[in-house]
Structures are given as structure tokens and as C-alpha cells.
Tab-separated table of C-alpha atoms and ligand atoms in Angstrom:
chain	number	residue	atom	x	y	z
A	23	MET	CA	0.000	0.000	0.000
A	24	ILE	CA	1.351	3.408	-0.977
A	25	GLN	CA	-0.098	6.094	1.285
A	26	VAL	CA	-0.220	9.814	0.522
A	27	THR	CA	2.607	10.142	3.022
A	28	LYS	CA	4.790	7.954	5.187
A	29	PRO	CA	6.338	9.343	8.366
A	30	PHE	CA	10.093	9.842	8.268
A	31	LEU	CA	11.871	7.549	10.707
A	32	PRO	CA	15.468	8.124	11.827
A	33	PRO	CA	17.840	5.163	12.330
A	34	PHE	CA	16.455	3.222	15.293
A	35	GLU	CA	19.765	3.315	17.248
A	36	GLU	CA	19.736	7.101	17.241
A	37	TYR	CA	16.301	7.208	18.833
A	38	GLN	CA	17.268	4.411	21.210
A	39	GLN	CA	20.231	6.402	22.515
A	40	TYR	CA	17.975	9.292	23.528
A	41	ILE	CA	15.494	6.917	25.145
A	42	GLN	CA	18.283	5.195	27.077
A	43	ASP	CA	19.156	8.590	28.567
A	44	VAL	CA	15.505	9.209	29.442
A	45	TRP	CA	15.540	5.888	31.316
A	46	SER	CA	18.606	6.833	33.337
A	47	ARG	CA	17.205	10.262	34.205
A	48	ASN	CA	13.711	8.903	34.921
A	49	TRP	CA	12.348	12.277	33.789
A	50	LEU	CA	9.568	11.659	31.281
A	51	THR	CA	7.663	14.910	30.917
A	52	ASN	CA	7.032	18.364	32.461
A	53	ASN	CA	9.539	20.526	30.648
A	54	GLY	CA	12.323	17.966	30.642
A	55	PRO	CA	15.847	18.377	29.269
A	56	LEU	CA	15.014	16.953	25.824
A	57	VAL	CA	12.025	19.282	25.441
A	58	ASN	CA	14.316	22.178	26.300
A	59	GLU	CA	16.986	20.963	23.911
A	60	LEU	CA	14.480	20.584	21.080
A	61	GLU	CA	13.072	24.067	21.675
A	62	LEU	CA	16.570	25.517	21.653
A	63	LYS	CA	17.636	23.684	18.485
A	64	LEU	CA	14.422	24.580	16.667
A	65	LYS	CA	14.864	28.249	17.579
A	66	ARG	CA	18.406	28.121	16.254
A	67	TYR	CA	17.447	26.265	13.061
A	68	LEU	CA	14.493	28.523	12.322
A	69	GLY	CA	16.217	31.731	13.445
A	70	LEU	CA	13.444	32.551	15.923
A	71	LYS	CA	13.526	34.100	19.352
A	72	HIS	CA	10.547	32.350	20.916
A	73	LEU	CA	8.657	29.123	20.501
A	74	LEU	CA	6.906	26.637	22.730
A	75	PHE	CA	6.759	22.920	22.001
A	76	LEU	CA	3.217	21.620	22.541
A	77	SER	CA	1.356	18.329	22.464
A	78	ASN	CA	-0.219	18.924	19.034
A	79	GLY	CA	-1.028	21.484	16.368
A	80	THR	CA	-4.716	21.766	17.248
A	81	ILE	CA	-4.113	22.763	20.845
A	82	ALA	CA	-1.560	25.230	19.471
A	83	ILE	CA	-4.381	27.059	17.642
A	84	GLN	CA	-6.615	26.913	20.705
A	85	ILE	CA	-3.878	28.329	22.935
A	86	ALA	CA	-3.215	31.088	20.399
A	87	ILE	CA	-6.889	32.115	20.452
A	88	LYS	CA	-6.919	32.045	24.280
A	89	ALA	CA	-3.646	33.944	24.642
A	90	LEU	CA	-4.947	36.784	22.482
A	91	ASP	CA	-8.256	36.690	24.383
A	92	LEU	CA	-10.240	36.646	21.155
A	93	LYS	CA	-13.994	37.067	21.239
A	94	GLY	CA	-16.760	37.341	18.667
A	95	GLU	CA	-16.003	36.817	14.997
A	96	ILE	CA	-12.771	35.503	13.515
A	97	LEU	CA	-12.223	35.835	9.772
A	98	THR	CA	-10.862	32.572	8.451
A	99	THR	CA	-10.320	30.404	5.410
A	100	PRO	CA	-12.739	27.682	4.292
A	101	PHE	CA	-9.872	25.818	2.593
A	102	SER	CA	-7.806	24.163	5.335
A	103	TYR	CA	-7.801	21.157	7.599
A	104	VAL	CA	-10.859	20.969	9.857
A	105	ALA	CA	-8.816	21.876	12.975
A	106	THR	CA	-8.519	25.486	11.783
A	107	THR	CA	-12.297	25.949	11.968
A	108	SER	CA	-13.106	23.591	14.826
A	109	SER	CA	-10.594	25.374	17.102
A	110	ILE	CA	-12.454	28.665	16.577
A	111	VAL	CA	-15.776	27.053	17.457
A	112	TRP	CA	-14.186	25.171	20.413
A	113	GLU	CA	-13.010	28.526	21.787
A	114	GLN	CA	-16.569	29.910	21.614
A	115	CYS	CA	-15.846	32.269	18.728
A	116	LYS	CA	-17.659	32.464	15.421
A	117	PRO	CA	-15.814	31.561	12.209
A	118	VAL	CA	-16.641	34.013	9.431
A	119	PHE	CA	-15.329	32.637	6.154
A	120	VAL	CA	-13.605	34.665	3.482
A	121	ASP	CA	-13.186	32.922	0.134
A	122	ILE	CA	-9.809	31.905	-1.241
A	123	ASP	CA	-7.700	33.006	-4.162
A	124	LYS	CA	-8.146	30.474	-6.948
A	125	THR	CA	-4.440	30.396	-7.841
A	126	THR	CA	-2.711	30.325	-4.418
A	127	PHE	CA	-5.552	28.539	-2.530
A	128	ASN	CA	-4.933	30.939	0.397
A	129	ILE	CA	-7.478	33.328	1.919
A	130	ASP	CA	-8.124	36.185	-0.534
A	131	ALA	CA	-6.779	39.304	1.213
A	132	GLU	CA	-8.755	41.512	-1.196
A	133	LYS	CA	-11.988	40.131	0.270
A	134	LEU	CA	-11.089	40.528	3.946
A	135	GLU	CA	-12.193	44.106	4.538
A	136	ALA	CA	-15.726	43.508	3.266
A	137	ALA	CA	-16.183	40.807	5.923
A	138	ILE	CA	-15.126	42.953	8.900
A	139	THR	CA	-17.882	43.939	11.364
A	140	PRO	CA	-17.737	45.643	14.799
A	141	ASN	CA	-17.586	42.104	16.263
A	142	THR	CA	-14.490	41.014	14.334
A	143	SER	CA	-11.523	40.366	16.621
A	144	ALA	CA	-8.995	38.556	14.437
A	145	ILE	CA	-7.901	36.904	11.216
A	146	LEU	CA	-6.920	33.228	11.325
A	147	ALA	CA	-5.408	32.194	8.003
A	148	THR	CA	-3.653	29.047	6.844
A	149	HIS	CA	-0.517	29.014	4.687
A	150	VAL	CA	-2.060	26.322	2.501
A	151	PHE	CA	0.373	23.480	1.666
A	152	GLY	CA	3.080	25.760	3.082
A	153	ASN	CA	2.382	28.526	0.548
A	154	PRO	CA	2.739	31.852	2.430
A	155	CYS	CA	-0.427	33.997	2.578
A	156	ALA	CA	-0.419	37.598	1.342
A	157	ILE	CA	1.234	38.458	4.662
A	158	ASP	CA	1.929	42.134	3.928
A	159	LYS	CA	-1.652	42.850	2.858
A	160	ILE	CA	-3.123	40.940	5.789
A	161	GLU	CA	-0.873	42.799	8.222
A	162	ALA	CA	-1.877	46.176	6.782
A	163	ILE	CA	-5.599	45.364	7.066
A	164	ALA	CA	-5.177	44.035	10.618
A	165	THR	CA	-3.333	47.168	11.712
A	166	LYS	CA	-5.892	49.460	10.104
A	167	HIS	CA	-8.816	47.741	11.829
A	168	GLY	CA	-7.137	46.790	15.121
A	169	LEU	CA	-7.384	43.040	14.510
A	170	LYS	CA	-5.096	40.278	15.759
A	171	VAL	CA	-3.553	37.824	13.291
A	172	ILE	CA	-2.928	34.104	13.787
A	173	TYR	CA	-1.362	31.970	11.067
A	174	ASP	CA	-2.014	28.246	10.985
A	175	ALA	CA	1.387	27.278	9.615
A	176	ALA	CA	0.929	23.530	10.077
A	177	HIS	CA	2.356	22.854	6.591
A	178	SER	CA	5.109	25.443	6.651
A	179	PHE	CA	8.162	23.942	8.322
A	180	GLY	CA	11.263	25.285	6.581
A	181	VAL	CA	9.386	27.931	4.554
A	182	GLU	CA	10.706	31.492	4.467
A	183	PHE	CA	9.020	34.776	3.615
A	184	ASN	CA	11.105	37.938	3.098
A	185	ASN	CA	14.136	35.891	4.183
A	186	GLU	CA	12.637	35.041	7.558
A	187	SER	CA	10.961	31.906	8.823
A	188	VAL	CA	7.276	32.173	7.951
A	189	PHE	CA	6.636	31.221	11.600
A	190	SER	CA	7.751	34.699	12.684
A	191	PHE	CA	4.665	36.451	11.237
A	192	GLY	CA	1.336	37.346	12.813
A	193	ASP	CA	0.746	37.974	16.505
A	194	ILE	CA	1.081	34.210	16.811
A	195	SER	CA	1.897	31.471	14.325
A	196	THR	CA	1.117	27.854	15.076
A	197	THR	CA	2.375	24.619	13.591
A	198	SER	CA	1.906	20.872	13.795
A	199	PHE	CA	4.618	18.249	14.229
A	200	HIS	CA	2.223	15.376	13.596
A	201	ALA	CA	3.687	12.200	12.073
A	202	THR	CA	2.199	13.062	8.657
A	203	LYS	CA	3.952	16.429	8.495
A	204	LEU	CA	7.313	17.151	6.865
A	205	PHE	CA	9.057	17.539	10.239
A	206	HIS	CA	7.476	15.556	13.057
A	207	THR	CA	7.699	14.523	16.694
A	208	ILE	CA	5.080	11.717	16.311
A	209	GLU	CA	2.428	13.937	17.913
A	210	GLY	CA	3.360	17.539	18.557
A	211	GLY	CA	3.031	21.160	17.660
A	212	ALA	CA	4.287	24.618	18.503
A	213	VAL	CA	3.326	28.250	18.921
A	214	PHE	CA	5.557	31.131	17.817
A	215	THR	CA	5.451	34.803	18.751
A	216	THR	CA	7.863	37.714	18.816
A	217	ASP	CA	6.074	39.312	21.791
A	218	PRO	CA	7.508	38.272	25.208
A	219	LYS	CA	4.226	39.146	26.962
A	220	ILE	CA	2.220	36.818	24.725
A	221	LEU	CA	4.909	34.169	25.156
A	222	LYS	CA	4.632	34.379	28.933
A	223	GLN	CA	0.872	34.050	28.741
A	224	MET	CA	1.230	30.933	26.594
A	225	VAL	CA	3.731	29.414	29.045
A	226	PHE	CA	1.005	29.581	31.711
A	227	LEU	CA	-1.683	28.310	29.359
A	228	ARG	CA	0.436	25.292	28.387
A	229	ASN	CA	0.845	24.150	31.975
A	230	PHE	CA	-2.503	24.442	33.810
A	231	GLY	CA	-1.838	28.125	34.574
A	232	HIS	CA	0.883	27.124	37.053
A	233	ASN	CA	3.048	29.986	38.275
A	234	GLY	CA	5.016	27.999	40.814
A	235	PRO	CA	3.881	24.745	42.451
A	236	GLU	CA	1.061	26.278	44.499
A	237	ASN	CA	0.284	29.415	42.544
A	238	PHE	CA	-1.973	29.772	39.522
A	239	GLU	CA	-1.672	32.776	37.239
A	240	SER	CA	-4.663	32.071	35.025
A	241	VAL	CA	-6.866	29.336	33.690
A	242	GLY	CA	-4.769	26.846	31.747
A	243	ILE	CA	-4.796	23.501	30.057
A	244	ASN	CA	-2.355	20.625	29.677
A	245	ALA	CA	-0.602	21.190	26.349
A	246	LYS	CA	2.847	19.955	27.378
A	247	ASN	CA	4.748	17.383	25.369
A	248	SER	CA	6.965	14.534	26.546
A	249	GLU	CA	10.645	13.589	26.438
A	250	MET	CA	9.857	10.690	24.067
A	251	HIS	CA	8.302	13.050	21.557
A	252	ALA	CA	11.103	15.578	21.899
A	253	ALA	CA	13.615	12.768	21.280
A	254	MET	CA	11.962	11.973	17.926
A	255	GLY	CA	12.145	15.656	17.015
A	256	LEU	CA	15.842	15.854	17.924
A	257	CYS	CA	16.589	12.807	15.762
A	258	ASN	CA	14.547	14.065	12.821
A	259	LEU	CA	15.989	17.564	12.930
A	260	ASN	CA	19.369	16.094	11.958
A	261	TYR	CA	17.813	14.947	8.682
A	262	ILE	CA	15.718	17.979	7.826
A	263	GLU	CA	17.934	19.250	4.988
A	264	GLN	CA	17.858	15.802	3.374
A	265	ILE	CA	14.086	15.637	3.782
A	266	LEU	CA	13.625	19.100	2.232
A	267	ASN	CA	15.908	18.303	-0.701
A	268	LYS	CA	14.169	15.039	-1.442
A	269	ARG	CA	10.739	16.699	-1.361
A	270	LYS	CA	11.844	19.382	-3.763
A	271	GLU	CA	13.173	16.775	-6.172
A	272	GLN	CA	9.960	14.713	-5.997
A	273	TYR	CA	7.765	17.788	-6.390
A	274	HIS	CA	9.596	18.895	-9.532
A	275	HIS	CA	9.587	15.397	-10.991
A	276	TYR	CA	5.799	15.255	-10.680
A	277	LYS	CA	5.403	18.762	-12.041
A	278	ASP	CA	7.758	18.269	-14.997
A	279	LEU	CA	5.926	15.167	-16.158
A	280	LEU	CA	2.353	16.252	-15.400
A	281	GLN	CA	2.600	19.727	-16.899
A	282	GLY	CA	0.625	20.458	-20.063
A	283	LYS	CA	-2.019	17.810	-19.355
A	284	GLY	CA	-4.808	20.240	-18.482
A	285	LEU	CA	-4.161	20.081	-14.716
A	286	GLN	CA	-3.923	23.169	-12.510
A	287	PHE	CA	-1.094	23.488	-9.968
A	288	GLN	CA	-0.842	25.766	-6.964
A	289	LYS	CA	0.803	29.115	-7.612
A	290	ILE	CA	3.523	29.262	-5.001
A	291	GLU	CA	4.099	32.732	-3.544
A	292	GLY	CA	7.093	31.533	-1.615
A	293	GLU	CA	9.072	30.092	-4.486
A	294	THR	CA	11.234	33.181	-4.751
A	295	ASN	CA	12.064	32.552	-1.077
A	296	LYS	CA	12.652	29.182	0.509
A	297	TYR	CA	9.804	26.710	-0.013
A	298	ASN	CA	9.319	23.233	1.452
A	299	TYR	CA	7.357	21.347	-1.268
A	300	ALA	CA	5.596	19.383	1.483
A	301	TYR	CA	2.635	18.351	-0.697
A	302	PHE	CA	1.838	17.775	-4.348
A	303	PRO	CA	-1.697	19.053	-4.968
A	304	MET	CA	-3.280	19.132	-8.409
A	305	VAL	CA	-6.657	20.413	-9.526
A	306	PHE	CA	-8.696	18.572	-12.151
A	307	GLU	CA	-11.204	20.021	-14.584
A	308	ASN	CA	-14.088	18.443	-12.706
A	309	GLU	CA	-14.862	16.129	-9.822
A	310	ALA	CA	-15.700	13.176	-12.088
A	311	GLN	CA	-12.180	13.291	-13.500
A	312	LEU	CA	-10.711	13.446	-9.990
A	313	LEU	CA	-12.722	10.411	-8.904
A	314	LYS	CA	-11.621	8.504	-11.966
A	315	ILE	CA	-7.937	9.147	-11.220
A	316	LYS	CA	-8.386	8.412	-7.518
A	317	ASN	CA	-10.031	5.102	-8.394
A	318	ALA	CA	-7.364	4.145	-10.885
A	319	LEU	CA	-4.657	4.815	-8.264
A	320	GLU	CA	-6.530	2.917	-5.564
A	321	MET	CA	-6.830	-0.108	-7.877
A	322	GLN	CA	-3.023	-0.211	-7.774
A	323	ARG	CA	-3.113	0.185	-3.956
A	324	ILE	CA	-1.954	3.801	-4.106
A	325	SER	CA	-3.812	6.178	-1.775
A	326	PRO	CA	-3.899	9.832	-2.751
A	327	ARG	CA	-5.829	12.168	-0.385
A	328	ARG	CA	-8.503	14.749	-1.009
A	329	TYR	CA	-6.825	17.650	0.827
A	330	PHE	CA	-8.936	19.616	1.537
A	331	TYR	CA	-12.386	18.256	1.106
A	332	PRO	CA	-15.039	19.217	1.994
A	333	SER	CA	-14.819	22.998	2.060
A	334	LEU	CA	-15.077	23.972	5.761
A	335	ASN	CA	-18.010	26.362	5.281
A	336	THR	CA	-20.145	23.276	4.606
A	337	LEU	CA	-19.490	21.652	8.018
A	338	ASN	CA	-22.769	20.754	9.725
A	339	TYR	CA	-22.003	22.821	12.849
A	340	ILE	CA	-21.368	26.011	10.902
A	341	GLU	CA	-23.870	28.668	9.939
A	342	GLN	CA	-24.106	28.258	6.172
A	343	GLN	CA	-22.094	30.726	4.091
A	344	GLU	CA	-21.444	30.193	0.398
A	345	MET	CA	-17.786	30.104	-0.642
A	346	PRO	CA	-17.904	29.348	-4.365
A	347	ILE	CA	-14.174	29.295	-5.088
A	348	SER	CA	-13.226	27.156	-2.112
A	349	GLU	CA	-16.094	24.754	-2.810
A	350	ARG	CA	-15.152	24.475	-6.470
A	351	ILE	CA	-11.475	23.781	-5.711
A	352	SER	CA	-12.217	21.407	-2.809
A	353	LYS	CA	-14.200	19.177	-5.104
A	354	ARG	CA	-11.452	18.963	-7.707
A	355	ILE	CA	-8.165	18.848	-5.749
A	356	LEU	CA	-6.101	15.762	-4.992
A	357	CYS	CA	-2.703	15.359	-3.306
A	358	LEU	CA	-0.377	12.725	-4.751
A	359	PRO	CA	1.924	10.719	-2.465
A	360	VAL	CA	5.195	12.352	-1.402
A	361	TYR	CA	7.452	10.956	1.297
A	362	HIS	CA	11.140	10.644	1.915
A	363	THR	CA	11.557	6.975	1.028
A	364	MET	CA	9.337	6.978	-2.086
A	365	SER	CA	11.362	5.556	-4.960
A	366	LYS	CA	11.547	7.035	-8.439
A	367	GLU	CA	9.960	3.799	-9.731
A	368	VAL	CA	6.916	4.220	-7.525
A	369	GLN	CA	6.643	7.876	-8.473
A	370	ASP	CA	6.885	7.039	-12.172
A	371	LEU	CA	4.191	4.404	-11.745
A	372	ILE	CA	1.894	6.999	-10.138
A	373	ILE	CA	2.595	9.463	-12.953
A	374	ARG	CA	1.900	6.821	-15.625
A	375	ILE	CA	-1.437	5.907	-14.045
A	376	VAL	CA	-2.470	9.575	-13.857
A	377	ILE	CA	-1.496	10.315	-17.463
A	378	ARG	CA	-3.051	7.122	-18.812
A	379	THR	CA	-6.340	7.712	-16.951
A	380	LEU	CA	-6.488	11.380	-18.003
A	381	LYS	CA	-6.683	10.266	-21.639
A	382	TYR	CA	-9.985	8.425	-21.230
B	17	LIG	C1	-2.311	18.904	10.668
B	17	LIG	C2	-3.024	20.192	10.713
B	17	LIG	C3	-3.538	20.726	11.911
B	17	LIG	C4	-3.620	19.934	13.185
B	17	LIG	O1	-2.433	19.520	13.728
B	17	LIG	P1	-2.389	18.278	14.726
B	17	LIG	O2	-0.975	18.265	15.212
B	17	LIG	O3	-2.747	17.059	13.946
B	17	LIG	O4	-3.360	18.538	15.834
B	17	LIG	C5	-4.073	22.003	11.886
B	17	LIG	N1	-4.137	22.714	10.749
B	17	LIG	C6	-3.689	22.233	9.587
B	17	LIG	C7	-3.771	23.099	8.369
B	17	LIG	C8	-3.145	20.948	9.522
B	17	LIG	O5	-2.747	20.447	8.344
């Protein structure tokens, strides 16, 4: 079975060495030495001042919303993973969708202002498949209207914008280190901010609000991560350049051979900067064609994924809002498998099946 992605695994002995040390220390969680080491190394690798390692990328979004004390309406994208929307609802705010740009698949900054009301408190946008949003435009609108900005950067590890890590933008950026992501810690995530006050707030939120063993600063939750997870991150970080290079190669191989066949590819804003090529999405002319290709691949035990389908404005717990562009793209977009150990032979097989099926 060829899945859309396969988690990267470091050599077992390297992980084992870290775990051996955990055994001798008998310190498993609660801000342990490996968590600290991972945070430090990630800050160094990404060139960032602050980040907090968390238990997953969904709680990262929830903590970001809490830390900024957001209320009322949050402008957001209908084209993302469900956690972007569900986190807003979970935090008792109302998601107000703004349609996407049909070439970048990111929230359309030109449509933001029309959606602002006196109840709007923030913009929560996703850098879709790692592709940076129109950050400058979004920032200008947020400043003009006094709104906070959160970026769901779950796909963006290693991406740069204006020669800086894309994680450094917005009041807070969040990411996921889930096993299916380019860089992972099995389960895991992080929040990023450049504001020490917001950072401090998030430190309390991550750990039950503890400010000392018997003192509680604020309401909090348990969003800590463990030494075992940090160990996986430390191992994987040693291979990140290899992982990024391989992805780039695979992405371009797909694109070179699938170009000119009537498929639409994502316009990548970040390509003049540093991009991570974490996914290979392609948009078909219609849904019937997509289903035909998906079927043909599945017959050969290859599993592509419909990222992202359905469009989030159609979720049953959301007040209905029509988002024609997002709905149209959601129905026609498919991500082909990309993972570190995928061979050229397997990739060529996938390409052949796609091209052959497109002809009928
Ligand atoms: C993966 C993902 C999340 C959730 O991250 P988890 O670590 O799985 O909780 C949120 N947003 C987007 C866009 C994602 O792809």
C-alpha cells in the first residue's frame, strides 16, 4: 500500500540512545531536558527568538486564540484542515469565512475588509500546503482595523518569507509536528510569537496556569509534550535538509511530467524565497475526472488524499455561508503521495497511471 505520506523515521539506534538517557534520568515529561533541547535547536534552526513545544497542532491554535483573548467573529479560510475551523468554534468564537484566491488557494486578502464587522476580533489564516499567505496585505488590514492575526502554519516547516521563517509572522503562528507532516515529533506542535508578553501568557496556558507549584496565574490547560516526543524531534531535525531536498526533487519530478495535461497546480508565492514542497496538490477540470484518477490509483493500492475536502463552510455545525471558489477547488483537488523513502519507480508508476487515466 502506498499512502499519501509515510512518516520519516530516523535510524532506530539514534532514537534508542535518547530513550536510554531518558531511562537513566527517569524524567519523562514536564519541561524535561530533551524538550528544552528541542526548543533551543528549533529556535536556532528557524532563526526565531521564541517558541513553545506543545502536544499537538490543534491545541496550538486553541492556545493562540486564548492567549490573544479573542472574542466574537474571527475571519478565516474555508480551505484548510478541519482543525482550523473547529478550534475557533471550540473557543466559543464564530468563524466568518472569506473565500480563497483560486491560484494560491490561500485566503483572498482583497476580500477581507468587506467581511469585517464591529464584532471582528482577528484573522486566522492558513498558509495552505506551506504557501505563504499575502502576509503584507493581511498585516496592513489588521493594523488598520485593530485586529489580531494568527497563522495556521501547520504545513510550513522550513518555509521562508522575506528571508525570515514564515513562523515569525502574525501575533502568533502555530504549527503541527504530527507524524504526517514534513518535520514531526510523532504527535506535537508549537506556537511562535515575537512578543515576550504573549509568550509568557502561553507558558502559563500550556501548563494548567501554574506559576510555581502552588500558585496559579490564570486558567490553563495541559498542552505539554513529553521527552519521548522531543527525542523523535531531535533525531529528525538532523535529517531535515535531506528531507527538504528530497521533497523538492519529488515535487519537480511530478510537475515536470504532469505539466501540459490540463491540470492546474498551486501558484507558489514563496518560491522566490525558501519553499518546502511538502505536498503535491493538483486540480482537475471536474470532480468526475478526480474520482476517476483516484479510483485508478486505488486499484493499484496507491492512496492519494482529497486535501482539503469538503470545504469547511459546509461543516454541519457552521452557519451556512457560500464560498464558491473554495467549494469548487475542494471538489477537484487531490494530493499525490510524497514521502522521503518513495522511490523514483513508484513515483513514475503513479505518474503513468495519472497520465493514462487522463486520456480516457
Ligand atoms: C495537521 C493540521 C492541523 C492539526 O495539527 P495536529 O498536530 O494534527 O493537531 C491544523 N491545521 C492544519 C492546516 C493541519 O494540516
